[in-house]
């Protein structure tokens, strides 16, 4: 299939491009580069043994209807994997309008242009954040959605609703909502990975920067949660496994699935302390830390039952925590290289 990939130069998008081409698909990439660089595409091409510039790229904002229109006039696409969006939780609290307009407004414009070109197939990047503070673990897809603690989370929840209503109104649409748990790791080649700007919000990039000596110590946000060691528990998933879930989701779209929702995680929860200890053991480096206050908006634990994706998509995560911490560290050490 020929796939429109919005946000394709970003962290998850770039890893998905690799898996798409390896599975025999092709892609057209749209990104406004607000949180990524076009160099990433050159690295993806190098990794795949493609010629430079072989993957068509448009520096276009998904809110720009004319820009999307011009791109789809030149390329006929079978489906869209829609990654483009802003994702910094703290920034979304300070700039809610920006988040609602970019994430929701951009998705509405994208849907309009896709529909005009007869492409009614989409895989959307949603998040575990739509569950809010759930009563019990593991999370299954039919758990009710909850109260999000920030505007970023609400954009995901609202876009899910928009897409559900669009598909309900027109059964020609096939839409897969993938609720990602905590993506970490990087491609084992060391050529692509996550490049957070400024101080990282998320645990893994913070750990790697402390291990590299760029930051003094990790602050563990709370050790008094009702979890085995008191620190927060999450379902971390290797980004290469996550990327493969999109290929599986395209299969569902091709089988005319209507609207489906899948949890994309490993089904195993690890605490912050387990993450630090595994990182130190596997990579042979120290990660100095101190225990701090809980972070506002955090939940004690968040992990899923991913068995619906296994049953219906034939997808399941294969990589474990050791792969995640090894590849994260490898990327940290090689990301400055040309
Ligand atoms: P990322 O920031 O690395 O990638 C997103 C890409 O979208 C960037 O390249 C950015 O430049 C682009 N973009 C943003 N707004 C755009 C716009 N208006 N027009 C065109 N391009 C635009 O983030 P990521 O980690 O790869 O996340 C991809 C998607 O998955 C996002 O929608 C994110 O919310 C979602 N998600 C991510 C996580 C995570 O932890 N990384 C978890 C759950 C869901
Ligand atoms: C965060 C976002 C969530 C988003 C997800 C994407 C918040 C409140 N939530 O979730 O909306 O979908 O990222 O991956 O920001 N931790 C520390 N010290 C740190 C950083 C994190 O102890 O410096 C702890 C956290 O308290 C948590 C765990 O590490 O227990 C994971 O944190 P993080 O990587 O930020 O992910 P989430 O909190 O799950």
Short mmCIF file of C-alpha atoms and ligand atoms in Angstrom, two decimals:
data_model
loop_
_atom_site.label_atom_id
_atom_site.label_comp_id
_atom_site.label_asym_id
_atom_site.label_seq_id
_atom_site.Cartn_x
_atom_site.Cartn_y
_atom_site.Cartn_z
CA UNK A 1 0.00 0.00 0.00
CA UNK A 2 0.98 3.62 -0.40
CA UNK A 3 0.68 5.26 3.01
CA UNK A 4 0.44 8.91 3.95
CA UNK A 5 2.47 9.31 7.14
CA UNK A 6 1.83 12.56 9.00
CA UNK A 7 4.50 13.36 11.58
CA UNK A 8 6.77 10.89 9.77
CA UNK A 9 10.05 12.55 10.78
CA UNK A 10 9.17 12.28 14.50
CA UNK A 11 10.20 9.60 16.98
CA UNK A 12 7.50 6.98 16.36
CA UNK A 13 6.87 8.03 12.75
CA UNK A 14 10.49 7.48 11.68
CA UNK A 15 10.60 3.99 13.21
CA UNK A 16 7.29 3.16 11.54
CA UNK A 17 8.65 4.29 8.15
CA UNK A 18 11.41 1.70 8.48
CA UNK A 19 8.91 -1.08 9.24
CA UNK A 20 6.56 0.07 6.48
CA UNK A 21 9.23 -0.21 3.78
CA UNK A 22 10.51 -3.48 5.23
CA UNK A 23 6.97 -4.86 4.98
CA UNK A 24 6.79 -3.85 1.30
CA UNK A 25 4.71 -0.68 1.65
CA UNK A 26 5.66 2.80 0.43
CA UNK A 27 5.09 6.17 2.07
CA UNK A 28 4.58 9.87 1.51
CA UNK A 29 5.67 11.91 4.52
CA UNK A 30 4.12 15.14 5.75
CA UNK A 31 5.65 17.04 8.68
CA UNK A 32 6.01 20.71 9.54
CA UNK A 33 9.28 19.91 11.39
CA UNK A 34 8.13 21.72 14.54
CA UNK A 35 9.58 18.89 16.66
CA UNK A 36 11.88 17.04 14.25
CA UNK A 37 14.37 17.46 11.46
CA UNK A 38 14.37 16.44 7.81
CA UNK A 39 17.77 14.79 8.40
CA UNK A 40 15.87 11.92 10.02
CA UNK A 41 14.48 10.97 6.62
CA UNK A 42 18.01 10.69 5.18
CA UNK A 43 18.87 8.33 8.05
CA UNK A 44 15.77 6.23 7.42
CA UNK A 45 16.71 6.00 3.74
CA UNK A 46 20.28 5.03 4.66
CA UNK A 47 18.97 2.35 6.99
CA UNK A 48 16.73 0.94 4.29
CA UNK A 49 19.36 1.18 1.52
CA UNK A 50 17.19 3.66 -0.42
CA UNK A 51 18.53 6.55 -2.48
CA UNK A 52 18.54 10.00 -0.87
CA UNK A 53 15.20 11.70 -1.44
CA UNK A 54 13.48 8.45 -2.44
CA UNK A 55 10.80 8.81 0.25
CA UNK A 56 8.63 11.74 -0.85
CA UNK A 57 8.59 14.48 1.80
CA UNK A 58 6.37 17.55 2.17
CA UNK A 59 7.15 20.21 4.76
CA UNK A 60 3.49 20.96 5.32
CA UNK A 61 1.40 21.75 8.39
CA UNK A 62 -1.64 19.49 8.69
CA UNK A 63 -3.69 22.62 9.45
CA UNK A 64 -2.80 23.89 5.93
CA UNK A 65 -5.62 22.63 3.73
CA UNK A 66 -4.08 23.88 0.47
CA UNK A 67 -0.74 22.32 1.30
CA UNK A 68 -2.35 18.92 2.00
CA UNK A 69 -4.47 19.30 -1.13
CA UNK A 70 -1.42 19.91 -3.36
CA UNK A 71 0.31 16.87 -1.88
CA UNK A 72 -2.67 14.54 -2.41
CA UNK A 73 -3.10 15.82 -5.98
CA UNK A 74 0.35 14.38 -6.68
CA UNK A 75 0.13 11.17 -4.66
CA UNK A 76 -2.63 8.64 -4.50
CA UNK A 77 -2.65 7.05 -1.04
CA UNK A 78 -4.50 4.01 0.32
CA UNK A 79 -4.41 4.94 4.01
CA UNK A 80 -3.01 7.45 6.45
CA UNK A 81 -1.04 6.77 9.63
CA UNK A 82 -1.61 9.95 11.58
CA UNK A 83 1.19 10.76 14.04
CA UNK A 84 1.39 14.54 13.61
CA UNK A 85 0.63 16.35 16.83
CA UNK A 86 2.10 18.21 19.77
CA UNK A 87 2.77 16.01 22.80
CA UNK A 88 4.37 17.95 25.66
CA UNK A 89 2.04 17.62 28.64
CA UNK A 90 3.37 20.64 30.58
CA UNK A 91 3.31 22.92 27.51
CA UNK A 92 -0.28 21.87 26.83
CA UNK A 93 -1.29 23.21 30.26
CA UNK A 94 0.33 26.57 29.45
CA UNK A 95 -0.89 26.77 25.84
CA UNK A 96 -4.17 24.88 25.61
CA UNK A 97 -5.34 26.79 22.53
CA UNK A 98 -2.21 25.76 20.62
CA UNK A 99 -2.79 22.09 21.50
CA UNK A 100 -6.50 22.05 20.67
CA UNK A 101 -5.99 23.93 17.43
CA UNK A 102 -2.93 21.99 16.25
CA UNK A 103 -4.01 18.48 17.27
CA UNK A 104 -7.78 18.65 16.80
CA UNK A 105 -7.91 21.39 14.13
CA UNK A 106 -5.14 19.65 12.16
CA UNK A 107 -6.94 16.30 12.32
CA UNK A 108 -10.21 17.87 11.09
CA UNK A 109 -8.43 19.45 8.13
CA UNK A 110 -6.65 16.21 7.35
CA UNK A 111 -9.93 14.25 7.41
CA UNK A 112 -11.59 16.75 5.08
CA UNK A 113 -8.81 16.58 2.48
CA UNK A 114 -8.53 12.78 2.72
CA UNK A 115 -12.27 12.40 2.19
CA UNK A 116 -12.15 14.69 -0.83
CA UNK A 117 -9.52 12.39 -2.34
CA UNK A 118 -11.50 9.24 -1.55
CA UNK A 119 -9.08 7.96 1.08
CA UNK A 120 -11.11 6.83 4.09
CA UNK A 121 -8.61 4.68 5.96
CA UNK A 122 -6.73 5.86 9.03
CA UNK A 123 -4.57 4.57 11.86
CA UNK A 124 -4.45 7.12 14.68
CA UNK A 125 -1.86 7.58 17.46
CA UNK A 126 -3.86 7.70 20.65
CA UNK A 127 -2.61 7.24 24.18
CA UNK A 128 -3.22 5.38 27.41
CA UNK A 129 -3.84 8.82 28.87
CA UNK A 130 -7.48 8.64 27.62
CA UNK A 131 -8.25 6.13 30.41
CA UNK A 132 -7.60 8.77 33.10
CA UNK A 133 -7.28 7.40 36.62
CA UNK A 134 -8.66 3.90 36.23
CA UNK A 135 -10.07 1.85 39.08
CA UNK A 136 -8.21 -1.37 38.30
CA UNK A 137 -5.36 -2.78 36.22
CA UNK A 138 -4.82 -4.09 33.62
CA UNK A 139 -6.61 -1.69 31.30
CA UNK A 140 -8.76 -3.29 28.63
CA UNK A 141 -10.18 -1.47 25.63
CA UNK A 142 -13.73 -1.42 26.92
CA UNK A 143 -12.77 0.22 30.22
CA UNK A 144 -14.57 3.57 30.23
CA UNK A 145 -12.50 6.55 29.17
CA UNK A 146 -11.73 8.87 32.08
CA UNK A 147 -10.95 12.43 33.07
CA UNK A 148 -7.69 13.55 31.48
CA UNK A 149 -5.39 15.61 33.66
CA UNK A 150 -4.17 17.98 30.92
CA UNK A 151 -5.15 19.49 27.53
CA UNK A 152 -2.79 17.16 25.62
CA UNK A 153 -4.68 14.16 26.99
CA UNK A 154 -8.01 15.77 26.15
CA UNK A 155 -6.93 16.30 22.52
CA UNK A 156 -6.37 12.53 22.24
CA UNK A 157 -9.68 11.73 23.90
CA UNK A 158 -11.58 14.24 21.74
CA UNK A 159 -9.93 13.13 18.49
CA UNK A 160 -10.96 9.54 19.33
CA UNK A 161 -14.54 10.82 19.65
CA UNK A 162 -14.35 12.76 16.39
CA UNK A 163 -13.04 9.71 14.54
CA UNK A 164 -15.68 7.47 16.11
CA UNK A 165 -18.46 9.83 14.98
CA UNK A 166 -17.00 10.21 11.48
CA UNK A 167 -16.91 6.43 11.07
CA UNK A 168 -20.42 6.05 12.50
CA UNK A 169 -21.76 8.58 9.99
CA UNK A 170 -20.04 6.98 7.00
CA UNK A 171 -19.33 3.23 7.10
CA UNK A 172 -16.82 3.57 4.25
CA UNK A 173 -14.33 4.86 6.80
CA UNK A 174 -12.02 2.31 8.43
CA UNK A 175 -10.27 3.66 11.48
CA UNK A 176 -7.95 2.04 14.01
CA UNK A 177 -7.26 3.87 17.27
CA UNK A 178 -3.99 2.66 18.78
CA UNK A 179 -3.65 3.52 22.46
CA UNK A 180 0.08 3.55 23.08
CA UNK A 181 1.41 2.89 26.54
CA UNK A 182 4.96 4.20 27.24
CA UNK A 183 7.17 4.11 24.13
CA UNK A 184 10.92 3.93 24.82
CA UNK A 185 14.05 2.59 23.11
CA UNK A 186 15.36 3.33 19.66
CA UNK A 187 16.30 1.52 16.46
CA UNK A 188 19.20 -0.87 17.26
CA UNK A 189 21.25 0.69 14.43
CA UNK A 190 21.64 3.86 16.54
CA UNK A 191 20.60 5.90 13.49
CA UNK A 192 17.18 7.03 14.73
CA UNK A 193 15.65 7.63 18.14
CA UNK A 194 13.98 10.28 20.25
CA UNK A 195 15.53 13.74 20.43
CA UNK A 196 13.70 15.68 23.13
CA UNK A 197 14.26 19.43 23.06
CA UNK A 198 15.18 21.03 26.39
CA UNK A 199 14.69 19.19 29.67
CA UNK A 200 13.08 15.79 29.02
CA UNK A 201 9.64 15.24 30.59
CA UNK A 202 9.69 11.49 30.22
CA UNK A 203 11.61 9.00 32.30
CA UNK A 204 13.80 7.20 29.75
CA UNK A 205 15.40 10.23 28.05
CA UNK A 206 16.02 11.67 31.53
CA UNK A 207 17.77 8.46 32.63
CA UNK A 208 19.98 8.37 29.51
CA UNK A 209 20.99 12.03 29.94
CA UNK A 210 21.90 11.45 33.59
CA UNK A 211 23.89 8.34 32.66
CA UNK A 212 25.72 10.40 30.00
CA UNK A 213 26.61 13.04 32.59
CA UNK A 214 24.49 15.74 30.93
CA UNK A 215 22.30 16.00 34.05
CA UNK A 216 23.36 15.54 37.66
CA UNK A 217 20.70 13.15 38.92
CA UNK A 218 17.29 11.73 38.27
CA UNK A 219 14.48 12.86 40.51
CA UNK A 220 12.11 9.95 41.18
CA UNK A 221 8.66 11.46 41.48
CA UNK A 222 7.29 9.83 44.64
CA UNK A 223 8.10 6.63 46.53
CA UNK A 224 4.86 6.35 48.48
CA UNK A 225 2.57 4.98 45.79
CA UNK A 226 0.62 1.79 46.53
CA UNK A 227 3.00 -0.24 44.30
CA UNK A 228 5.50 -2.99 45.31
CA UNK A 229 8.43 -0.56 45.80
CA UNK A 230 6.42 2.66 46.16
CA UNK A 231 7.46 4.16 42.78
CA UNK A 232 5.17 4.56 39.75
CA UNK A 233 4.53 1.56 37.51
CA UNK A 234 4.18 1.84 33.70
CA UNK A 235 3.89 -0.44 30.68
CA UNK A 236 7.03 0.45 28.68
CA UNK A 237 7.10 -0.68 25.06
CA UNK A 238 10.02 -0.73 22.63
CA UNK A 239 9.43 1.73 19.79
CA UNK A 240 10.28 -0.94 17.17
CA UNK A 241 7.50 -3.19 18.53
CA UNK A 242 5.19 -0.18 18.58
CA UNK A 243 6.10 0.63 14.96
CA UNK A 244 5.16 -2.92 13.93
CA UNK A 245 1.70 -2.52 15.47
CA UNK A 246 0.94 0.06 12.76
CA UNK A 247 1.70 -2.45 10.02
CA UNK A 248 -0.69 -4.89 11.71
CA UNK A 249 -3.32 -2.15 12.03
CA UNK A 250 -3.07 -1.47 8.28
CA UNK A 251 -4.07 -5.10 7.79
CA UNK A 252 -7.25 -4.45 9.80
CA UNK A 253 -8.01 -1.35 7.75
CA UNK A 254 -7.53 -3.36 4.53
CA UNK A 255 -9.99 -5.96 5.87
CA UNK A 256 -12.52 -3.11 6.32
CA UNK A 257 -12.63 -3.18 10.10
CA UNK A 258 -14.93 -0.18 10.65
CA UNK A 259 -13.74 1.38 13.90
CA UNK A 260 -11.49 -0.55 16.26
CA UNK A 261 -9.49 0.36 19.37
CA UNK A 262 -6.37 -1.48 20.54
CA UNK A 263 -4.09 -1.18 23.55
CA UNK A 264 -0.47 -1.24 22.43
CA UNK A 265 1.75 -2.26 25.31
CA UNK A 266 3.56 -5.34 26.58
CA UNK A 267 1.11 -6.14 29.36
CA UNK A 268 3.87 -5.90 31.98
CA UNK A 269 4.34 -3.04 34.41
CA UNK A 270 7.74 -1.92 35.70
CA UNK A 271 8.46 0.58 38.46
CA UNK A 272 10.76 3.58 38.16
CA UNK A 273 13.29 1.87 40.43
CA UNK A 274 13.21 -1.29 38.32
CA UNK A 275 13.86 0.84 35.24
CA UNK A 276 16.87 2.51 36.86
CA UNK A 277 18.29 -0.76 38.19
CA UNK A 278 17.85 -2.60 34.87
CA UNK A 279 19.44 0.31 32.98
CA UNK A 280 22.46 0.25 35.32
CA UNK A 281 22.88 -3.52 35.16
CA UNK A 282 22.49 -3.97 31.40
CA UNK A 283 24.59 -0.96 30.40
CA UNK A 284 27.15 -1.01 33.20
CA UNK A 285 26.65 2.68 34.02
CA UNK A 286 25.49 4.53 37.13
CA UNK A 287 22.27 6.57 37.27
CA UNK A 288 22.42 8.74 40.39
CA UNK A 289 18.96 9.54 41.73
CA UNK A 290 17.09 11.10 44.60
CA UNK A 291 13.52 10.64 45.75
CA UNK A 292 11.35 13.73 45.26
CA UNK A 293 7.71 14.72 45.53
CA UNK A 294 4.98 13.11 43.43
CA UNK A 295 4.40 14.87 40.07
CA UNK A 296 0.97 16.42 39.71
CA UNK A 297 -1.29 14.43 37.42
CA UNK A 298 0.65 11.14 37.77
CA UNK A 299 -1.14 7.88 38.49
CA UNK A 300 0.33 5.07 40.63
CA UNK A 301 0.18 2.46 37.89
CA UNK A 302 -0.80 2.17 34.26
CA UNK A 303 -0.45 -1.06 32.31
CA UNK A 304 -2.61 -2.87 29.84
CA UNK A 305 -4.01 -6.12 28.68
CA UNK A 306 -2.79 -6.19 25.05
CA UNK A 307 -4.52 -9.48 24.17
CA UNK A 308 -7.09 -7.91 21.82
CA UNK A 309 -4.27 -6.78 19.51
CA UNK A 310 -2.77 -10.28 19.64
CA UNK A 311 -6.06 -11.99 18.86
CA UNK A 312 -7.32 -9.63 16.16
CA UNK A 313 -4.20 -8.06 14.66
CA UNK A 314 -1.77 -10.93 15.21
CA UNK A 315 0.56 -8.41 16.85
CA UNK A 316 2.39 -8.68 20.12
CA UNK A 317 5.45 -7.04 21.61
CA UNK A 318 8.56 -9.21 21.32
CA UNK A 319 11.24 -7.03 22.89
CA UNK A 320 11.79 -6.87 26.63
CA UNK A 321 13.03 -4.35 29.16
CA UNK A 322 16.68 -5.24 28.56
CA UNK A 323 16.32 -4.47 24.83
CA UNK A 324 14.62 -1.18 25.71
CA UNK A 325 17.33 0.05 28.08
CA UNK A 326 20.17 -1.20 25.83
CA UNK A 327 18.83 0.50 22.69
CA UNK A 328 17.99 3.72 24.56
CA UNK A 329 21.58 3.93 25.79
CA UNK A 330 23.03 3.05 22.38
CA UNK A 331 20.98 5.87 20.84
CA UNK A 332 22.06 8.33 23.55
CA UNK A 333 25.68 7.54 22.74
CA UNK A 334 25.31 7.76 18.97
CA UNK A 335 22.74 10.51 18.46
CA UNK A 336 25.38 13.24 18.16
CA UNK A 337 27.09 11.37 15.30
CA UNK A 338 26.67 12.50 11.68
P1 LIG B 1 7.18 13.54 17.85
O1 LIG B 1 7.03 14.92 18.36
O2 LIG B 1 8.56 12.98 17.78
O3 LIG B 1 6.50 13.40 16.42
C1 LIG B 1 5.38 14.15 16.03
C2 LIG B 1 5.70 14.81 14.70
O4 LIG B 1 4.57 15.58 14.29
C3 LIG B 1 6.90 15.77 14.79
O5 LIG B 1 7.83 15.42 13.79
C4 LIG B 1 6.30 17.14 14.55
O6 LIG B 1 7.18 17.99 13.85
C5 LIG B 1 5.04 16.81 13.75
N1 LIG B 1 3.95 17.76 13.85
C6 LIG B 1 3.37 18.29 14.97
N2 LIG B 1 2.36 19.12 14.62
C7 LIG B 1 2.29 19.12 13.27
C8 LIG B 1 1.47 19.77 12.33
N3 LIG B 1 0.53 20.65 12.71
N4 LIG B 1 1.65 19.54 11.02
C9 LIG B 1 2.61 18.67 10.60
N5 LIG B 1 3.44 18.04 11.44
C10 LIG B 1 3.28 18.25 12.76
O7 LIG B 1 6.25 12.60 18.75
P2 LIG B 1 6.13 11.02 18.79
O8 LIG B 1 6.61 10.58 20.11
O9 LIG B 1 6.70 10.41 17.58
O10 LIG B 1 4.53 10.86 18.80
C11 LIG B 1 3.80 10.60 17.63
C12 LIG B 1 2.32 10.59 17.97
O11 LIG B 1 2.09 9.61 18.97
C13 LIG B 1 1.82 11.91 18.55
O12 LIG B 1 0.51 12.15 18.07
C14 LIG B 1 1.80 11.65 20.03
O13 LIG B 1 0.86 12.45 20.71
C15 LIG B 1 1.41 10.18 20.08
N6 LIG B 1 1.82 9.52 21.31
C16 LIG B 1 3.13 9.57 21.69
C17 LIG B 1 3.52 8.98 22.88
C18 LIG B 1 4.97 9.06 23.33
O14 LIG B 1 5.24 8.82 24.50
N7 LIG B 1 5.94 9.36 22.48
C19 LIG B 1 2.58 8.31 23.68
C20 LIG B 1 1.25 8.26 23.25
C21 LIG B 1 0.89 8.86 22.04
C1 LIG B 2 3.52 10.90 30.45
C2 LIG B 2 2.32 11.84 30.32
C3 LIG B 2 1.24 11.17 29.47
C4 LIG B 2 1.81 10.77 28.11
C5 LIG B 2 3.02 9.87 28.32
C6 LIG B 2 3.67 9.55 27.00
C7 LIG B 2 2.28 13.20 32.36
C8 LIG B 2 1.53 13.52 33.62
N1 LIG B 2 1.80 12.19 31.63
O1 LIG B 2 3.08 9.73 31.09
O2 LIG B 2 0.17 12.06 29.26
O3 LIG B 2 0.85 10.07 27.33
O4 LIG B 2 3.98 10.55 29.16
O5 LIG B 2 4.74 8.69 27.15
O6 LIG B 2 3.24 13.86 32.02
N2 LIG B 2 9.31 9.80 36.35
C9 LIG B 2 10.21 10.13 37.36
N3 LIG B 2 11.15 11.09 37.09
C10 LIG B 2 11.22 11.75 35.88
C11 LIG B 2 10.29 11.40 34.88
C12 LIG B 2 9.34 10.44 35.16
O7 LIG B 2 10.18 9.56 38.44
O8 LIG B 2 12.09 12.64 35.73
C13 LIG B 2 8.31 8.74 36.63
C14 LIG B 2 6.86 9.20 36.56
O9 LIG B 2 6.41 9.67 37.79
C15 LIG B 2 6.17 7.90 36.10
C16 LIG B 2 7.21 7.21 35.23
O10 LIG B 2 8.47 7.77 35.61
O11 LIG B 2 5.89 7.08 37.22
C17 LIG B 2 6.99 7.42 33.74
O12 LIG B 2 6.90 8.81 33.49
P1 LIG B 2 6.79 9.40 32.00
O13 LIG B 2 7.86 8.82 31.16
O14 LIG B 2 6.74 10.88 32.10
O15 LIG B 2 5.41 8.83 31.45
P2 LIG B 2 3.94 8.91 32.08
O16 LIG B 2 3.92 9.60 33.38
O17 LIG B 2 3.39 7.52 32.07
#
